[in-house]
Amino acid sequence: MGSNQLLLIALCLIVIGASIRVGVNLFQANSIDQDRISLINDIQSITINALTYRTKTANLGGGKGSYVGYKIPKKLVSNKDGTFKVSTTANKITVTATSGSGNGTVAAAFDQDGKFVAKSLKYTGNFK
């Protein structure tokens, strides 16, 4: 084999290796992004459940205008996406989601109307 052919084979191997690496990196970035989006969707579901609790009267098992006393229902505490916990005050709830894939956490706060509190979204780990 001539030196030109060996050089061409070496160049092809480098290009193929670089292409594989770029593909793997794109797949991994997409996977992390999908995990983050799934956790945010789950946080929204928990927030809707908490808002329902807040608006119910005490005799219906609600918080009669307060988030205090809200507990995440067992079916929402964990799923394939991760695990969830809440901290509450009378007019604010903060939901923290921990990724089941080990990518980090997502936390968001919501006000008494269930609206997102500006600048309360926090990411850790690979979600940063």
Coordinates of C-alpha atoms in Angstrom, one line a residue:
M1 CA 0.0 0.0 0.0
G2 CA 1.3 3.4 -0.9
S3 CA 1.8 6.2 1.6
N4 CA -1.1 8.2 0.1
Q5 CA -3.5 5.3 0.7
L6 CA -2.3 4.9 4.3
L7 CA -2.8 8.7 4.8
L8 CA -6.3 8.5 3.3
I9 CA -7.2 5.6 5.6
A10 CA -5.9 7.4 8.7
L11 CA -7.8 10.5 7.7
C12 CA -11.0 8.5 7.2
L13 CA -10.6 6.9 10.7
I14 CA -10.2 10.3 12.3
V15 CA -13.3 11.7 10.6
I16 CA -15.4 8.6 11.5
G17 CA -14.2 8.8 15.1
A18 CA -15.0 12.5 15.4
S19 CA -18.5 11.9 13.9
I20 CA -19.2 9.1 16.4
R21 CA -18.1 11.4 19.3
V22 CA -20.3 14.3 18.1
G23 CA -23.3 11.9 17.8
V24 CA -22.9 10.5 21.3
N25 CA -22.6 14.1 22.7
L26 CA -25.7 15.2 20.9
F27 CA -27.6 12.2 22.2
Q28 CA -26.5 12.7 25.8
A29 CA -27.4 16.4 25.7
N30 CA -30.9 15.6 24.3
S31 CA -31.4 13.0 27.0
I32 CA -30.5 15.4 29.8
D33 CA -32.8 18.1 28.3
Q34 CA -35.7 15.5 28.1
D35 CA -35.1 14.6 31.7
R36 CA -35.3 18.2 32.8
I37 CA -38.5 18.8 30.8
S38 CA -40.1 15.7 32.3
L39 CA -39.3 16.9 35.9
I40 CA -40.8 20.3 35.1
N41 CA -44.0 18.7 33.9
D42 CA -44.2 16.6 37.0
I43 CA -43.6 19.7 39.2
Q44 CA -46.6 21.4 37.4
S45 CA -48.8 18.4 38.2
I46 CA -47.9 18.5 41.8
T47 CA -48.5 22.2 41.9
I48 CA -52.0 21.8 40.4
N49 CA -52.7 19.1 43.1
A50 CA -51.4 21.5 45.8
L51 CA -53.6 24.4 44.5
T52 CA -56.6 22.1 44.6
Y53 CA -55.7 21.3 48.3
R54 CA -55.3 25.0 49.0
T55 CA -58.7 25.9 47.6
K56 CA -60.7 23.2 49.4
T57 CA -62.2 23.8 52.8
A58 CA -60.9 21.9 55.8
N59 CA -64.0 19.6 56.0
L60 CA -63.2 18.5 52.4
G61 CA -59.6 17.7 53.3
G62 CA -58.2 21.0 52.1
G63 CA -56.1 23.8 53.4
K64 CA -58.9 26.4 53.5
G65 CA -56.8 29.0 51.7
S66 CA -53.3 27.8 52.8
Y67 CA -50.7 25.5 51.4
V68 CA -49.6 24.6 55.0
G69 CA -50.3 20.9 55.7
Y70 CA -50.1 19.9 52.0
K71 CA -48.4 16.5 51.4
I72 CA -47.7 15.1 48.0
P73 CA -50.0 12.1 47.3
K74 CA -48.1 8.8 47.3
K75 CA -48.7 8.3 43.6
L76 CA -46.9 11.6 42.9
V77 CA -44.0 11.3 45.4
S78 CA -41.9 9.3 42.9
N79 CA -42.1 8.0 39.3
K80 CA -39.7 7.0 36.5
D81 CA -38.5 10.6 36.2
G82 CA -37.5 11.1 39.8
T83 CA -38.6 11.9 43.4
F84 CA -40.4 15.0 44.6
K85 CA -40.7 17.0 47.8
V86 CA -42.4 20.2 48.8
S87 CA -41.9 23.0 51.3
T88 CA -44.9 25.3 52.0
T89 CA -45.9 28.5 53.6
A90 CA -49.5 29.8 53.7
N91 CA -49.2 31.5 50.3
K92 CA -46.2 29.8 48.6
I93 CA -45.2 26.3 47.7
T94 CA -41.8 25.2 46.5
V95 CA -41.5 21.9 44.7
T96 CA -38.1 20.2 44.4
A97 CA -37.6 17.3 41.9
T98 CA -34.5 15.0 42.1
S99 CA -33.7 13.3 38.8
G100 CA -34.1 9.5 38.8
S101 CA -31.2 9.4 36.2
G102 CA -28.8 11.2 38.5
N103 CA -28.8 14.4 36.5
G104 CA -29.5 16.8 39.4
T105 CA -32.4 18.7 40.8
V106 CA -35.0 21.2 39.6
A107 CA -36.8 23.4 42.1
A108 CA -39.6 25.9 41.4
A109 CA -41.9 28.1 43.6
F110 CA -45.5 29.0 43.0
D111 CA -47.7 31.7 44.6
Q112 CA -51.2 31.5 46.1
D113 CA -52.8 31.4 42.7
G114 CA -50.5 28.6 41.4
K115 CA -48.5 31.0 39.3
F116 CA -44.8 30.6 38.9
V117 CA -42.7 32.9 41.1
A118 CA -40.3 34.8 38.8
K119 CA -36.7 33.8 39.1
S120 CA -37.5 30.8 41.5
L121 CA -36.5 28.1 39.0
K122 CA -33.2 26.5 40.2
Y123 CA -31.2 23.8 38.6
T124 CA -28.3 21.7 39.9
G125 CA -26.0 19.0 38.4
N126 CA -26.2 18.4 34.7
F127 CA -29.2 20.6 34.4
K128 CA -27.2 23.8 34.9

